[in-house]
């Protein structure tokens, strides 16, 4: 059975509007306000030959912190009615209804917000919930979660298209391009050899993991002109003292949230093997906000330059 898209169900609504049914339905006192708004929007779309909600009636749920940041950067925040638990920036996003963690969504929580559009990356799930959204005829836009600069631009462009903010998206891409070029110049001008860096993800006590190839951390290290000491494997793996000591990193890179969860630098260095590494002995630790560092959202290009400078400076300290 072919999935029902937003274009399909709004197109069906346009047919009803043409038959004169929707005006009577929209006036029905028993209809919830959100549904009545949708019907009004469909009537307007039918009149104009459009098949998408207007800005004033669009209700977006954003699943993915970087997507939420991008929607704010495009000026679409007034259309947001819900976000996931990774949507922590800007601070205003935290006041919106929360639908839970992106990988463990529930259809009930999403549908309760009466969205006209759900935007998510391909990391969202579980798949059964996404199928339930389609069955409920909720339009779903799944974007590529590529950990590449080009992927960031593609997401900005697509979100600009589906929110009717193409001009805003063009301006944002121009700004990001300027920041990217400036960051690349900083990376090229850093002195000395590429620092050997170990990225540690440790937001939950006792569950420290290190980043290998194919991760956002690995991509950021590469862009910053650094060497990932765990590039021999793919994905994330549990931190072991033997592997940490053998890798001999010069710098430990963590998120600020992970550093706080560990209890600061002393708590971080208490993790297995880290105190025995060159980075641990010299207490060379660099920390950045998790979403800014790993989310590949609008803050990524500007942060990249800061990361490159911080890693080189820490690697050069005794």
mmCIF file of C-alpha atoms in Angstrom:
data_model
loop_
_atom_site.group_PDB
_atom_site.id
_atom_site.type_symbol
_atom_site.label_atom_id
_atom_site.label_comp_id
_atom_site.label_asym_id
_atom_site.label_seq_id
_atom_site.Cartn_x
_atom_site.Cartn_y
_atom_site.Cartn_z
ATOM 1 C CA UNK A 1 0.000 0.000 0.000
ATOM 2 C CA UNK A 2 1.452 3.374 -0.972
ATOM 3 C CA UNK A 3 2.145 5.716 2.001
ATOM 4 C CA UNK A 4 -0.256 8.614 2.299
ATOM 5 C CA UNK A 5 1.605 11.894 1.950
ATOM 6 C CA UNK A 6 0.736 15.427 2.949
ATOM 7 C CA UNK A 7 0.116 16.240 -0.694
ATOM 8 C CA UNK A 8 -2.375 13.373 -0.909
ATOM 9 C CA UNK A 9 -4.529 14.220 2.067
ATOM 10 C CA UNK A 10 -4.521 17.935 1.430
ATOM 11 C CA UNK A 11 -5.400 17.181 -2.180
ATOM 12 C CA UNK A 12 -8.360 15.154 -0.957
ATOM 13 C CA UNK A 13 -9.347 18.065 1.260
ATOM 14 C CA UNK A 14 -9.230 20.374 -1.729
ATOM 15 C CA UNK A 15 -11.743 18.145 -3.483
ATOM 16 C CA UNK A 16 -14.048 18.393 -0.481
ATOM 17 C CA UNK A 17 -13.657 22.141 -0.447
ATOM 18 C CA UNK A 18 -14.604 22.307 -4.098
ATOM 19 C CA UNK A 19 -17.743 20.313 -3.326
ATOM 20 C CA UNK A 20 -18.706 22.823 -0.633
ATOM 21 C CA UNK A 21 -18.373 20.362 2.266
ATOM 22 C CA UNK A 22 -15.447 21.829 4.174
ATOM 23 C CA UNK A 23 -16.990 25.190 5.021
ATOM 24 C CA UNK A 24 -19.799 23.391 6.825
ATOM 25 C CA UNK A 25 -17.369 20.989 8.523
ATOM 26 C CA UNK A 26 -15.042 23.782 9.680
ATOM 27 C CA UNK A 27 -17.976 25.560 11.323
ATOM 28 C CA UNK A 28 -18.963 22.495 13.306
ATOM 29 C CA UNK A 29 -18.649 23.393 16.993
ATOM 30 C CA UNK A 30 -17.670 19.843 17.905
ATOM 31 C CA UNK A 31 -14.429 19.946 15.927
ATOM 32 C CA UNK A 32 -11.216 20.448 17.964
ATOM 33 C CA UNK A 33 -9.520 23.764 17.269
ATOM 34 C CA UNK A 34 -6.457 22.148 15.689
ATOM 35 C CA UNK A 35 -8.575 20.156 13.214
ATOM 36 C CA UNK A 36 -10.720 23.169 12.397
ATOM 37 C CA UNK A 37 -7.528 25.107 11.662
ATOM 38 C CA UNK A 38 -6.364 22.369 9.323
ATOM 39 C CA UNK A 39 -9.667 22.418 7.455
ATOM 40 C CA UNK A 40 -9.509 26.187 7.100
ATOM 41 C CA UNK A 41 -5.997 25.866 5.726
ATOM 42 C CA UNK A 42 -7.070 23.229 3.227
ATOM 43 C CA UNK A 43 -9.820 25.514 1.965
ATOM 44 C CA UNK A 44 -7.302 28.322 1.476
ATOM 45 C CA UNK A 45 -4.924 25.938 -0.268
ATOM 46 C CA UNK A 46 -7.678 24.760 -2.573
ATOM 47 C CA UNK A 47 -8.577 28.319 -3.488
ATOM 48 C CA UNK A 48 -4.972 29.182 -4.320
ATOM 49 C CA UNK A 49 -4.226 25.913 -6.079
ATOM 50 C CA UNK A 50 -1.811 24.915 -3.290
ATOM 51 C CA UNK A 51 -1.650 21.622 -1.399
ATOM 52 C CA UNK A 52 0.359 22.559 1.679
ATOM 53 C CA UNK A 53 -0.582 24.348 4.907
ATOM 54 C CA UNK A 54 0.053 28.070 5.100
ATOM 55 C CA UNK A 55 2.581 29.335 7.648
ATOM 56 C CA UNK A 56 -0.136 30.537 9.998
ATOM 57 C CA UNK A 57 -1.648 27.061 10.411
ATOM 58 C CA UNK A 58 1.399 24.822 10.013
ATOM 59 C CA UNK A 59 2.126 22.731 13.115
ATOM 60 C CA UNK A 60 5.622 21.221 13.040
ATOM 61 C CA UNK A 61 7.119 18.641 15.372
ATOM 62 C CA UNK A 62 10.913 18.562 15.039
ATOM 63 C CA UNK A 63 12.737 15.352 15.926
ATOM 64 C CA UNK A 64 16.450 16.156 16.092
ATOM 65 C CA UNK A 65 18.274 18.939 17.860
ATOM 66 C CA UNK A 66 20.088 20.147 14.748
ATOM 67 C CA UNK A 67 16.830 20.299 12.784
ATOM 68 C CA UNK A 68 15.226 22.335 15.561
ATOM 69 C CA UNK A 69 18.189 24.736 15.565
ATOM 70 C CA UNK A 70 17.869 25.110 11.819
ATOM 71 C CA UNK A 71 14.143 25.851 12.002
ATOM 72 C CA UNK A 72 14.869 28.597 14.535
ATOM 73 C CA UNK A 73 17.646 29.952 12.317
ATOM 74 C CA UNK A 74 15.154 30.089 9.428
ATOM 75 C CA UNK A 75 12.634 31.997 11.538
ATOM 76 C CA UNK A 76 10.130 29.132 11.625
ATOM 77 C CA UNK A 77 9.964 28.795 15.403
ATOM 78 C CA UNK A 78 6.369 30.072 15.558
ATOM 79 C CA UNK A 79 5.292 26.938 13.672
ATOM 80 C CA UNK A 80 6.917 24.525 16.122
ATOM 81 C CA UNK A 81 4.498 22.745 18.448
ATOM 82 C CA UNK A 82 6.845 20.035 19.753
ATOM 83 C CA UNK A 83 10.460 18.870 19.806
ATOM 84 C CA UNK A 84 12.472 15.854 20.912
ATOM 85 C CA UNK A 85 14.730 15.618 23.959
ATOM 86 C CA UNK A 86 17.890 16.527 21.994
ATOM 87 C CA UNK A 87 16.438 19.919 21.037
ATOM 88 C CA UNK A 88 18.264 21.980 23.655
ATOM 89 C CA UNK A 89 19.303 24.993 21.594
ATOM 90 C CA UNK A 90 18.204 27.695 21.523
ATOM 91 C CA UNK A 91 16.942 27.751 25.093
ATOM 92 C CA UNK A 92 13.431 28.678 23.937
ATOM 93 C CA UNK A 93 13.082 25.210 22.374
ATOM 94 C CA UNK A 94 13.182 23.636 25.829
ATOM 95 C CA UNK A 95 9.849 25.260 26.686
ATOM 96 C CA UNK A 96 8.045 23.401 23.884
ATOM 97 C CA UNK A 97 6.222 20.099 24.464
ATOM 98 C CA UNK A 98 8.739 17.244 24.420
ATOM 99 C CA UNK A 99 8.026 14.030 22.494
ATOM 100 C CA UNK A 100 10.957 12.101 23.997
ATOM 101 C CA UNK A 101 14.214 10.744 22.645
ATOM 102 C CA UNK A 102 14.513 10.650 18.848
ATOM 103 C CA UNK A 103 15.190 6.909 18.661
ATOM 104 C CA UNK A 104 12.421 5.871 21.065
ATOM 105 C CA UNK A 105 9.435 7.931 19.972
ATOM 106 C CA UNK A 106 5.814 7.052 20.644
ATOM 107 C CA UNK A 107 3.042 7.615 18.131
ATOM 108 C CA UNK A 108 0.677 8.734 20.894
ATOM 109 C CA UNK A 109 2.984 11.519 22.029
ATOM 110 C CA UNK A 110 3.435 12.783 18.495
ATOM 111 C CA UNK A 111 -0.221 12.579 17.482
ATOM 112 C CA UNK A 112 -1.337 14.323 20.671
ATOM 113 C CA UNK A 113 0.219 17.519 19.296
ATOM 114 C CA UNK A 114 -1.917 17.369 16.112
ATOM 115 C CA UNK A 115 1.045 18.040 13.812
ATOM 116 C CA UNK A 116 0.602 18.946 10.156
ATOM 117 C CA UNK A 117 4.240 17.979 9.592
ATOM 118 C CA UNK A 118 6.883 15.933 11.418
ATOM 119 C CA UNK A 119 10.496 16.534 10.416
ATOM 120 C CA UNK A 120 13.163 14.063 11.488
ATOM 121 C CA UNK A 121 16.489 12.606 10.441
ATOM 122 C CA UNK A 122 16.937 9.008 9.376
ATOM 123 C CA UNK A 123 18.092 8.233 12.924
ATOM 124 C CA UNK A 124 14.548 8.687 14.257
ATOM 125 C CA UNK A 125 12.488 5.691 15.263
ATOM 126 C CA UNK A 126 11.527 3.077 15.993
ATOM 127 C CA UNK A 127 10.316 2.230 12.457
ATOM 128 C CA UNK A 128 6.957 1.002 13.781
ATOM 129 C CA UNK A 129 6.183 4.496 15.080
ATOM 130 C CA UNK A 130 7.000 6.075 11.729
ATOM 131 C CA UNK A 131 4.656 3.599 10.054
ATOM 132 C CA UNK A 132 1.937 4.561 12.547
ATOM 133 C CA UNK A 133 2.370 8.204 11.580
ATOM 134 C CA UNK A 134 1.935 7.312 7.930
ATOM 135 C CA UNK A 135 -1.127 5.242 8.769
ATOM 136 C CA UNK A 136 -2.541 8.257 10.613
ATOM 137 C CA UNK A 137 -1.880 10.363 7.506
ATOM 138 C CA UNK A 138 0.575 12.657 9.263
ATOM 139 C CA UNK A 139 3.064 14.079 6.745
ATOM 140 C CA UNK A 140 6.599 12.955 7.611
ATOM 141 C CA UNK A 141 9.775 14.461 6.158
ATOM 142 C CA UNK A 142 12.880 12.352 6.837
ATOM 143 C CA UNK A 143 16.177 14.117 6.141
ATOM 144 C CA UNK A 144 19.628 12.638 5.681
ATOM 145 C CA UNK A 145 21.695 12.746 8.894
ATOM 146 C CA UNK A 146 25.018 12.919 7.010
ATOM 147 C CA UNK A 147 27.938 14.035 9.170
ATOM 148 C CA UNK A 148 29.279 16.255 6.426
ATOM 149 C CA UNK A 149 29.286 19.980 5.815
ATOM 150 C CA UNK A 150 27.450 19.357 2.551
ATOM 151 C CA UNK A 151 24.779 17.466 4.499
ATOM 152 C CA UNK A 152 24.237 20.497 6.720
ATOM 153 C CA UNK A 153 23.650 22.708 3.695
ATOM 154 C CA UNK A 154 21.278 20.143 2.162
ATOM 155 C CA UNK A 155 19.195 20.056 5.352
ATOM 156 C CA UNK A 156 19.015 23.850 5.498
ATOM 157 C CA UNK A 157 17.906 23.983 1.875
ATOM 158 C CA UNK A 158 15.255 21.293 2.315
ATOM 159 C CA UNK A 159 13.831 22.802 5.497
ATOM 160 C CA UNK A 160 13.653 26.130 3.688
ATOM 161 C CA UNK A 161 11.633 24.471 0.931
ATOM 162 C CA UNK A 162 9.122 22.681 3.135
ATOM 163 C CA UNK A 163 8.527 25.741 5.334
ATOM 164 C CA UNK A 164 8.275 28.162 2.391
ATOM 165 C CA UNK A 165 11.413 29.976 3.547
ATOM 166 C CA UNK A 166 13.662 29.594 0.544
ATOM 167 C CA UNK A 167 15.025 33.149 0.774
ATOM 168 C CA UNK A 168 15.831 32.680 4.452
ATOM 169 C CA UNK A 169 17.549 29.386 3.647
ATOM 170 C CA UNK A 170 19.647 31.057 0.954
ATOM 171 C CA UNK A 171 20.761 33.752 3.381
ATOM 172 C CA UNK A 172 21.584 31.166 6.040
ATOM 173 C CA UNK A 173 23.597 29.091 3.564
ATOM 174 C CA UNK A 174 25.532 32.212 2.547
ATOM 175 C CA UNK A 175 26.382 32.873 6.197
ATOM 176 C CA UNK A 176 27.371 29.270 6.831
ATOM 177 C CA UNK A 177 29.562 29.289 3.724
ATOM 178 C CA UNK A 178 31.438 32.358 4.977
ATOM 179 C CA UNK A 179 31.914 30.780 8.411
ATOM 180 C CA UNK A 180 33.068 27.525 6.821
ATOM 181 C CA UNK A 181 35.700 29.276 4.722
ATOM 182 C CA UNK A 182 36.967 31.176 7.751
ATOM 183 C CA UNK A 183 37.167 27.939 9.755
ATOM 184 C CA UNK A 184 39.061 26.177 6.963
ATOM 185 C CA UNK A 185 41.574 29.027 6.878
ATOM 186 C CA UNK A 186 42.089 28.662 10.633
ATOM 187 C CA UNK A 187 42.646 24.914 10.264
ATOM 188 C CA UNK A 188 45.208 25.413 7.503
ATOM 189 C CA UNK A 189 47.117 27.998 9.524
ATOM 190 C CA UNK A 190 47.476 25.938 12.694
ATOM 191 C CA UNK A 191 51.153 25.184 13.447
ATOM 192 C CA UNK A 192 52.656 21.787 14.177
ATOM 193 C CA UNK A 193 51.565 18.237 13.393
ATOM 194 C CA UNK A 194 47.992 16.998 13.672
ATOM 195 C CA UNK A 195 47.184 16.403 17.356
ATOM 196 C CA UNK A 196 46.277 12.835 18.339
ATOM 197 C CA UNK A 197 42.820 13.028 19.908
ATOM 198 C CA UNK A 198 40.563 10.587 21.742
ATOM 199 C CA UNK A 199 36.877 11.494 21.801
ATOM 200 C CA UNK A 200 34.970 10.121 24.789
ATOM 201 C CA UNK A 201 31.181 10.077 25.013
ATOM 202 C CA UNK A 202 30.259 9.697 28.663
ATOM 203 C CA UNK A 203 26.899 11.252 29.489
ATOM 204 C CA UNK A 204 25.889 8.359 31.757
ATOM 205 C CA UNK A 205 28.155 7.181 34.628
ATOM 206 C CA UNK A 206 29.817 3.873 33.871
ATOM 207 C CA UNK A 207 28.954 3.967 30.154
ATOM 208 C CA UNK A 208 31.935 5.715 28.568
ATOM 209 C CA UNK A 209 32.387 5.061 24.865
ATOM 210 C CA UNK A 210 35.022 6.153 22.370
ATOM 211 C CA UNK A 211 34.381 7.241 18.776
ATOM 212 C CA UNK A 212 35.708 5.401 15.741
ATOM 213 C CA UNK A 213 35.178 5.947 12.031
ATOM 214 C CA UNK A 214 31.810 7.007 10.652
ATOM 215 C CA UNK A 215 30.833 9.040 13.717
ATOM 216 C CA UNK A 216 30.126 12.748 13.992
ATOM 217 C CA UNK A 217 33.121 13.072 16.317
ATOM 218 C CA UNK A 218 35.422 11.454 13.770
ATOM 219 C CA UNK A 219 34.156 13.794 11.051
ATOM 220 C CA UNK A 220 34.710 16.865 13.218
ATOM 221 C CA UNK A 221 38.227 15.761 14.124
ATOM 222 C CA UNK A 222 39.050 15.290 10.463
ATOM 223 C CA UNK A 223 37.674 18.702 9.542
ATOM 224 C CA UNK A 224 39.669 20.248 12.406
ATOM 225 C CA UNK A 225 42.943 18.781 11.133
ATOM 226 C CA UNK A 226 43.270 16.341 14.040
ATOM 227 C CA UNK A 227 43.923 12.594 14.114
ATOM 228 C CA UNK A 228 41.331 10.289 15.672
ATOM 229 C CA UNK A 229 43.341 7.693 17.632
ATOM 230 C CA UNK A 230 40.419 5.253 17.434
ATOM 231 C CA UNK A 231 39.992 5.345 13.655
ATOM 232 C CA UNK A 232 40.774 1.623 13.334
ATOM 233 C CA UNK A 233 37.127 0.655 13.998
ATOM 234 C CA UNK A 234 33.662 1.886 13.063
ATOM 235 C CA UNK A 235 31.112 3.551 15.316
ATOM 236 C CA UNK A 236 31.256 3.778 19.084
ATOM 237 C CA UNK A 237 32.784 1.155 21.364
ATOM 238 C CA UNK A 238 33.123 0.905 25.155
ATOM 239 C CA UNK A 239 36.213 2.514 26.611
ATOM 240 C CA UNK A 240 38.771 -0.040 27.829
ATOM 241 C CA UNK A 241 41.963 0.851 29.723
ATOM 242 C CA UNK A 242 44.115 -1.229 27.395
ATOM 243 C CA UNK A 243 42.840 0.519 24.280
ATOM 244 C CA UNK A 244 43.138 3.990 25.794
ATOM 245 C CA UNK A 245 46.722 3.439 26.933
ATOM 246 C CA UNK A 246 47.761 1.863 23.620
ATOM 247 C CA UNK A 247 46.225 4.744 21.653
ATOM 248 C CA UNK A 248 48.332 7.290 23.601
ATOM 249 C CA UNK A 249 46.196 10.364 22.827
ATOM 250 C CA UNK A 250 47.691 13.802 23.285
ATOM 251 C CA UNK A 251 44.285 15.415 23.919
ATOM 252 C CA UNK A 252 40.985 14.132 25.301
ATOM 253 C CA UNK A 253 37.907 15.615 23.626
ATOM 254 C CA UNK A 254 34.582 15.403 25.455
ATOM 255 C CA UNK A 255 31.240 17.185 25.565
ATOM 256 C CA UNK A 256 30.571 19.712 28.298
ATOM 257 C CA UNK A 257 27.597 17.587 29.344
ATOM 258 C CA UNK A 258 29.826 14.516 29.601
ATOM 259 C CA UNK A 259 32.436 16.397 31.585
ATOM 260 C CA UNK A 260 29.782 17.606 34.007
ATOM 261 C CA UNK A 261 28.352 14.088 34.329
ATOM 262 C CA UNK A 262 31.822 12.727 35.117
ATOM 263 C CA UNK A 263 32.345 15.301 37.858
ATOM 264 C CA UNK A 264 34.872 17.484 36.050
ATOM 265 C CA UNK A 265 38.373 16.668 34.829
ATOM 266 C CA UNK A 266 39.228 14.652 37.937
ATOM 267 C CA UNK A 267 36.170 12.482 37.455
ATOM 268 C CA UNK A 268 36.919 12.061 33.747
ATOM 269 C CA UNK A 269 40.492 10.964 34.411
ATOM 270 C CA UNK A 270 39.193 8.395 36.880
ATOM 271 C CA UNK A 271 37.730 6.484 33.918
ATOM 272 C CA UNK A 272 39.710 3.320 33.068
ATOM 273 C CA UNK A 273 43.136 4.013 31.598
ATOM 274 C CA UNK A 274 42.756 7.711 30.887
ATOM 275 C CA UNK A 275 45.100 8.897 33.640
ATOM 276 C CA UNK A 276 47.844 6.718 32.123
ATOM 277 C CA UNK A 277 47.690 8.391 28.694
ATOM 278 C CA UNK A 278 49.855 11.394 27.685
ATOM 279 C CA UNK A 279 46.679 13.501 27.623
ATOM 280 C CA UNK A 280 45.620 12.287 31.046
ATOM 281 C CA UNK A 281 48.994 12.826 32.683
ATOM 282 C CA UNK A 282 49.090 16.429 31.383
ATOM 283 C CA UNK A 283 45.353 16.952 32.007
ATOM 284 C CA UNK A 284 44.867 18.026 28.406
ATOM 285 C CA UNK A 285 41.079 18.057 28.047
ATOM 286 C CA UNK A 286 38.911 20.017 25.607
ATOM 287 C CA UNK A 287 35.119 20.182 25.987
ATOM 288 C CA UNK A 288 32.356 21.589 23.786
ATOM 289 C CA UNK A 289 28.561 21.539 23.884
ATOM 290 C CA UNK A 290 27.330 18.154 22.636
ATOM 291 C CA UNK A 291 24.803 19.428 20.106
ATOM 292 C CA UNK A 292 27.144 22.071 18.700
ATOM 293 C CA UNK A 293 30.006 19.581 18.412
ATOM 294 C CA UNK A 294 28.145 16.516 17.133
ATOM 295 C CA UNK A 295 24.818 17.745 15.751
ATOM 296 C CA UNK A 296 26.046 19.232 12.461
ATOM 297 C CA UNK A 297 23.581 22.069 12.836
ATOM 298 C CA UNK A 298 23.967 25.788 12.070
ATOM 299 C CA UNK A 299 26.629 26.301 14.755
ATOM 300 C CA UNK A 300 28.962 23.711 13.226
ATOM 301 C CA UNK A 301 31.081 25.888 10.862
ATOM 302 C CA UNK A 302 31.801 28.551 13.478
ATOM 303 C CA UNK A 303 32.584 25.942 16.141
ATOM 304 C CA UNK A 304 34.989 24.117 13.832
ATOM 305 C CA UNK A 305 37.508 26.940 13.937
ATOM 306 C CA UNK A 306 37.307 27.066 17.733
ATOM 307 C CA UNK A 307 37.828 23.309 17.897
ATOM 308 C CA UNK A 308 40.894 23.371 15.646
ATOM 309 C CA UNK A 309 42.540 26.111 17.706
ATOM 310 C CA UNK A 310 41.683 24.503 21.065
ATOM 311 C CA UNK A 311 43.034 21.064 20.105
ATOM 312 C CA UNK A 312 46.344 22.439 18.825
ATOM 313 C CA UNK A 313 46.829 24.669 21.850
ATOM 314 C CA UNK A 314 46.125 21.882 24.306
ATOM 315 C CA UNK A 315 48.384 19.455 22.441
ATOM 316 C CA UNK A 316 51.205 21.987 22.661
ATOM 317 C CA UNK A 317 50.983 22.432 26.442
ATOM 318 C CA UNK A 318 53.277 20.532 28.778
#
